[in-house]
Amino acid sequence: MAEPRTPGEVVARAARATDLADLDGAVSDCFACPRLVAWREEVARTRRAAFRDQEYWGRPVPGFGEPAARIAVLGLAPAAHGGNRTGRIFTGDRSGDVLFAALHRAGLANQPASVAVDDGLALRDTRIFSAVRCAPPDNKPTPAERDTCAPWLHREISLIRPTLRVVVALGAFAWAAWWPVLRHVYDVRPPSPRPAFGHGAHCSGTAAPELLGCYHVSQQNTFTGRLTPGMLDDVFARAKVLAGVD
């Protein structure tokens, strides 16, 4: 199938995805945001010195994890030298080190680190994906890029909807990206005013998954102590209870 190169083509291709494998392949072939395409490919060409001998993925990064997930972890976007290098979300960077260690402590991952797509990592009852699928300059997607990428997120949620019970939003950007999902996937009007993001924030609805807020696992938060391992453990313990995961 043709690679999506416009917002309209993203909408059409996402809607045609028959399962997660089909969706992941379509996401990986997206070229709809010129600024993001240029950046991800430039990073893949120039590379960081520590990874100069590695071939970068340099494409959009699909979701990863259990197809029948009861817990979803929603991030902002792949890291330039993490997911954009390895081809798997939160893999090969410090943020991923923190996140997967926490998932391992919670019994939701079989190992505490993720360094490459072939490292044997497996998730239990959990799927991870981001609101924007390409690494953005300065980790800051534009509103137009967020909206262009949204159909991928909406289709991914719709495909795991039968089992999904809880969404953990990493940061305010992911928290805000959730509200359009309510309308597009669950046919539910988002709350007005929108609940404010905060670590430990909880938004509950009868027709859609529970939403939990968690500070992003960025170095800015973890190195300064704004987000501690204990705080992460509390969020995932709560997610497991709400999702009915033992």
GROMACS .gro file of C-alpha atoms in nm:
model
  246
    1MET     CA    1   0.000   0.000   0.000
    2ALA     CA    2   0.111   0.356  -0.061
    3GLU     CA    3   0.292   0.533   0.221
    4PRO     CA    4   0.072   0.794   0.395
    5ARG     CA    5   0.201   1.140   0.303
    6THR     CA    6  -0.088   1.368   0.399
    7PRO     CA    7  -0.315   1.394   0.704
    8GLY     CA    8  -0.603   1.259   0.498
    9GLU     CA    9  -0.401   0.956   0.392
   10VAL     CA   10  -0.313   0.887   0.757
   11VAL     CA   11  -0.682   0.889   0.847
   12ALA     CA   12  -0.767   0.651   0.565
   13ARG     CA   13  -0.477   0.412   0.625
   14ALA     CA   14  -0.531   0.396   1.001
   15ALA     CA   15  -0.897   0.314   0.950
   16ARG     CA   16  -0.806   0.024   0.719
   17ALA     CA   17  -0.568  -0.143   0.967
   18THR     CA   18  -0.713  -0.485   1.037
   19ASP     CA   19  -0.497  -0.577   1.336
   20LEU     CA   20  -0.199  -0.452   1.534
   21ALA     CA   21   0.056  -0.603   1.297
   22ASP     CA   22  -0.107  -0.426   1.004
   23LEU     CA   23  -0.124  -0.102   1.201
   24ASP     CA   24   0.241  -0.125   1.311
   25GLY     CA   25   0.352  -0.171   0.952
   26ALA     CA   26   0.147   0.126   0.837
   27VAL     CA   27   0.281   0.347   1.116
   28SER     CA   28   0.638   0.258   1.022
   29ASP     CA   29   0.577   0.373   0.664
   30CYS     CA   30   0.429   0.714   0.746
   31PHE     CA   31   0.574   1.029   0.586
   32ALA     CA   32   0.294   1.273   0.662
   33CYS     CA   33   0.484   1.533   0.869
   34PRO     CA   34   0.770   1.690   0.668
   35ARG     CA   35   0.948   1.843   0.967
   36LEU     CA   36   0.946   1.517   1.161
   37VAL     CA   37   1.053   1.314   0.859
   38ALA     CA   38   1.347   1.547   0.798
   39TRP     CA   39   1.453   1.537   1.163
   40ARG     CA   40   1.428   1.162   1.217
   41GLU     CA   41   1.625   1.097   0.897
   42GLU     CA   42   1.889   1.359   0.979
   43VAL     CA   43   1.943   1.204   1.322
   44ALA     CA   44   1.970   0.860   1.162
   45ARG     CA   45   2.234   0.986   0.918
   46THR     CA   46   2.451   1.184   1.158
   47ARG     CA   47   2.410   0.956   1.463
   48ARG     CA   48   2.540   1.013   1.812
   49ALA     CA   49   2.909   0.938   1.858
   50ALA     CA   50   2.838   0.654   2.101
   51PHE     CA   51   2.625   0.483   1.836
   52ARG     CA   52   2.818   0.572   1.522
   53ASP     CA   53   2.864   0.204   1.430
   54GLN     CA   54   2.491   0.128   1.455
   55GLU     CA   55   2.229   0.155   1.184
   56TYR     CA   56   1.944   0.374   1.305
   57TRP     CA   57   1.579   0.286   1.251
   58GLY     CA   58   1.501   0.646   1.149
   59ARG     CA   59   1.128   0.589   1.095
   60PRO     CA   60   0.807   0.623   1.299
   61VAL     CA   61   0.804   0.390   1.598
   62PRO     CA   62   0.500   0.163   1.643
   63GLY     CA   63   0.354   0.042   1.970
   64PHE     CA   64   0.493  -0.254   2.159
   65GLY     CA   65   0.354  -0.512   2.397
   66GLU     CA   66   0.062  -0.739   2.467
   67PRO     CA   67  -0.217  -0.738   2.203
   68ALA     CA   68  -0.472  -0.818   2.473
   69ALA     CA   69  -0.340  -0.551   2.708
   70ARG     CA   70  -0.540  -0.443   3.008
   71ILE     CA   71  -0.296  -0.160   3.084
   72ALA     CA   72  -0.168   0.091   2.829
   73VAL     CA   73   0.123   0.329   2.882
   74LEU     CA   74   0.091   0.641   2.667
   75GLY     CA   75   0.403   0.850   2.611
   76LEU     CA   76   0.484   1.167   2.421
   77ALA     CA   77   0.710   1.059   2.131
   78PRO     CA   78   1.016   0.841   2.062
   79ALA     CA   79   1.359   0.966   2.167
   80ALA     CA   80   1.596   1.070   1.889
   81HIS     CA   81   1.868   0.826   1.996
   82GLY     CA   82   1.637   0.578   2.170
   83GLY     CA   83   1.332   0.455   1.982
   84ASN     CA   84   1.440   0.641   1.666
   85ARG     CA   85   1.763   0.440   1.681
   86THR     CA   86   1.638   0.099   1.792
   87GLY     CA   87   1.291   0.093   1.636
   88ARG     CA   88   1.111   0.014   1.963
   89ILE     CA   89   0.948   0.266   2.190
   90PHE     CA   90   1.142   0.357   2.508
   91THR     CA   91   1.422   0.121   2.405
   92GLY     CA   92   1.786   0.220   2.427
   93ASP     CA   93   1.761   0.537   2.636
   94ARG     CA   94   1.759   0.646   3.000
   95SER     CA   95   1.384   0.705   3.008
   96GLY     CA   96   1.328   0.348   2.900
   97ASP     CA   97   1.568   0.223   3.165
   98VAL     CA   98   1.351   0.385   3.431
   99LEU     CA   99   1.019   0.279   3.279
  100PHE     CA  100   1.103  -0.087   3.218
  101ALA     CA  101   1.265  -0.122   3.558
  102ALA     CA  102   0.937  -0.004   3.711
  103LEU     CA  103   0.731  -0.238   3.493
  104HIS     CA  104   0.958  -0.526   3.595
  105ARG     CA  105   0.914  -0.445   3.964
  106ALA     CA  106   0.538  -0.442   3.905
  107GLY     CA  107   0.547  -0.783   3.736
  108LEU     CA  108   0.446  -0.631   3.402
  109ALA     CA  109   0.778  -0.694   3.222
  110ASN     CA  110   1.001  -1.001   3.222
  111GLN     CA  111   1.325  -0.804   3.256
  112PRO     CA  112   1.424  -0.464   3.396
  113ALA     CA  113   1.600  -0.317   3.093
  114SER     CA  114   1.542  -0.268   2.722
  115VAL     CA  115   1.841  -0.205   2.497
  116ALA     CA  116   1.746  -0.350   2.156
  117VAL     CA  117   1.451  -0.502   1.972
  118ASP     CA  118   1.604  -0.851   2.003
  119ASP     CA  119   1.687  -0.837   2.374
  120GLY     CA  120   1.407  -1.073   2.479
  121LEU     CA  121   1.188  -0.814   2.649
  122ALA     CA  122   0.823  -0.915   2.687
  123LEU     CA  123   0.540  -0.729   2.856
  124ARG     CA  124   0.254  -0.881   3.056
  125ASP     CA  125  -0.097  -0.736   3.026
  126THR     CA  126   0.061  -0.412   2.901
  127ARG     CA  127   0.112  -0.223   2.577
  128ILE     CA  128   0.319   0.092   2.527
  129PHE     CA  129   0.281   0.354   2.256
  130SER     CA  130   0.317   0.728   2.207
  131ALA     CA  131   0.089   1.011   2.102
  132VAL     CA  132   0.335   1.111   1.827
  133ARG     CA  133   0.520   0.830   1.651
  134CYS     CA  134   0.827   1.018   1.518
  135ALA     CA  135   1.108   1.170   1.722
  136PRO     CA  136   1.050   1.548   1.723
  137PRO     CA  137   1.318   1.819   1.747
  138ASP     CA  138   1.368   1.922   2.111
  139ASN     CA  139   1.104   1.662   2.209
  140LYS     CA  140   0.836   1.914   2.109
  141PRO     CA  141   0.584   1.814   1.842
  142THR     CA  142   0.370   2.091   1.702
  143PRO     CA  143  -0.008   2.087   1.747
  144ALA     CA  144  -0.046   2.009   1.375
  145GLU     CA  145   0.193   1.712   1.404
  146ARG     CA  146   0.007   1.583   1.708
  147ASP     CA  147  -0.324   1.603   1.523
  148THR     CA  148  -0.187   1.441   1.206
  149CYS     CA  149  -0.054   1.148   1.410
  150ALA     CA  150  -0.367   1.107   1.622
  151PRO     CA  151  -0.545   0.856   1.392
  152TRP     CA  152  -0.268   0.601   1.459
  153LEU     CA  153  -0.331   0.633   1.832
  154HIS     CA  154  -0.707   0.618   1.791
  155ARG     CA  155  -0.688   0.302   1.580
  156GLU     CA  156  -0.445   0.135   1.820
  157ILE     CA  157  -0.677   0.203   2.112
  158SER     CA  158  -0.974   0.072   1.914
  159LEU     CA  159  -0.789  -0.253   1.838
  160ILE     CA  160  -0.711  -0.321   2.204
  161ARG     CA  161  -1.040  -0.178   2.330
  162PRO     CA  162  -1.195  -0.517   2.421
  163THR     CA  163  -0.940  -0.575   2.697
  164LEU     CA  164  -0.812  -0.226   2.783
  165ARG     CA  165  -0.902  -0.111   3.133
  166VAL     CA  166  -0.642   0.150   3.236
  167VAL     CA  167  -0.428   0.409   3.056
  168VAL     CA  168  -0.122   0.556   3.229
  169ALA     CA  169  -0.043   0.893   3.068
  170LEU     CA  170   0.323   0.988   3.100
  171GLY     CA  171   0.322   1.365   3.119
  172ALA     CA  172   0.083   1.646   3.036
  173PHE     CA  173   0.117   1.601   2.658
  174ALA     CA  174   0.000   1.239   2.674
  175TRP     CA  175  -0.273   1.334   2.923
  176ALA     CA  176  -0.408   1.592   2.675
  177ALA     CA  177  -0.380   1.346   2.385
  178TRP     CA  178  -0.623   1.113   2.561
  179TRP     CA  179  -0.931   1.338   2.543
  180PRO     CA  180  -0.983   1.309   2.163
  181VAL     CA  181  -0.962   0.930   2.204
  182LEU     CA  182  -1.280   0.941   2.410
  183ARG     CA  183  -1.472   1.098   2.125
  184HIS     CA  184  -1.316   0.907   1.834
  185VAL     CA  185  -1.296   0.559   1.988
  186TYR     CA  186  -1.553   0.547   2.268
  187ASP     CA  187  -1.807   0.798   2.136
  188VAL     CA  188  -1.792   0.974   2.472
  189ARG     CA  189  -1.784   1.349   2.516
  190PRO     CA  190  -1.463   1.453   2.697
  191PRO     CA  191  -1.518   1.617   3.035
  192SER     CA  192  -1.544   1.995   3.044
  193PRO     CA  193  -1.343   2.149   3.187
  194ARG     CA  194  -1.068   1.894   3.127
  195PRO     CA  195  -0.928   1.742   3.448
  196ALA     CA  196  -0.587   1.889   3.526
  197PHE     CA  197  -0.281   1.672   3.479
  198GLY     CA  198  -0.077   1.581   3.783
  199HIS     CA  199   0.119   1.288   3.913
  200GLY     CA  200  -0.136   1.044   4.053
  201ALA     CA  201  -0.430   1.223   3.892
  202HIS     CA  202  -0.718   0.986   3.821
  203CYS     CA  203  -1.004   1.031   3.579
  204SER     CA  204  -1.273   0.765   3.588
  205GLY     CA  205  -1.549   0.703   3.339
  206THR     CA  206  -1.810   0.433   3.291
  207ALA     CA  207  -1.765   0.377   2.917
  208ALA     CA  208  -1.390   0.425   2.878
  209PRO     CA  209  -1.073   0.309   3.055
  210GLU     CA  210  -0.953   0.464   3.377
  211LEU     CA  211  -0.692   0.735   3.318
  212LEU     CA  212  -0.396   0.778   3.554
  213GLY     CA  213  -0.146   1.062   3.537
  214CYS     CA  214   0.225   1.002   3.591
  215TYR     CA  215   0.518   1.237   3.556
  216HIS     CA  216   0.714   1.152   3.243
  217VAL     CA  217   1.015   0.923   3.291
  218SER     CA  218   1.246   1.184   3.138
  219GLN     CA  219   1.592   1.248   3.279
  220GLN     CA  220   1.477   1.597   3.371
  221ASN     CA  221   1.228   1.441   3.613
  222THR     CA  222   1.420   1.135   3.731
  223PHE     CA  223   1.760   1.301   3.779
  224THR     CA  224   1.609   1.583   3.983
  225GLY     CA  225   1.399   1.355   4.203
  226ARG     CA  226   1.071   1.498   4.080
  227LEU     CA  227   0.986   1.140   3.984
  228THR     CA  228   1.121   0.864   4.208
  229PRO     CA  229   1.106   0.485   4.171
  230GLY     CA  230   0.858   0.473   4.457
  231MET     CA  231   0.628   0.718   4.282
  232LEU     CA  232   0.634   0.502   3.969
  233ASP     CA  233   0.571   0.190   4.173
  234ASP     CA  234   0.264   0.350   4.329
  235VAL     CA  235   0.119   0.439   3.988
  236PHE     CA  236   0.165   0.091   3.842
  237ALA     CA  237   0.036  -0.076   4.158
  238ARG     CA  238  -0.277   0.134   4.128
  239ALA     CA  239  -0.305   0.058   3.756
  240LYS     CA  240  -0.291  -0.314   3.828
  241VAL     CA  241  -0.568  -0.292   4.084
  242LEU     CA  242  -0.792  -0.089   3.854
  243ALA     CA  243  -0.721  -0.324   3.562
  244GLY     CA  244  -0.776  -0.640   3.765
  245VAL     CA  245  -0.421  -0.764   3.703
  246ASP     CA  246  -0.279  -0.994   3.971
   0.00000   0.00000   0.00000
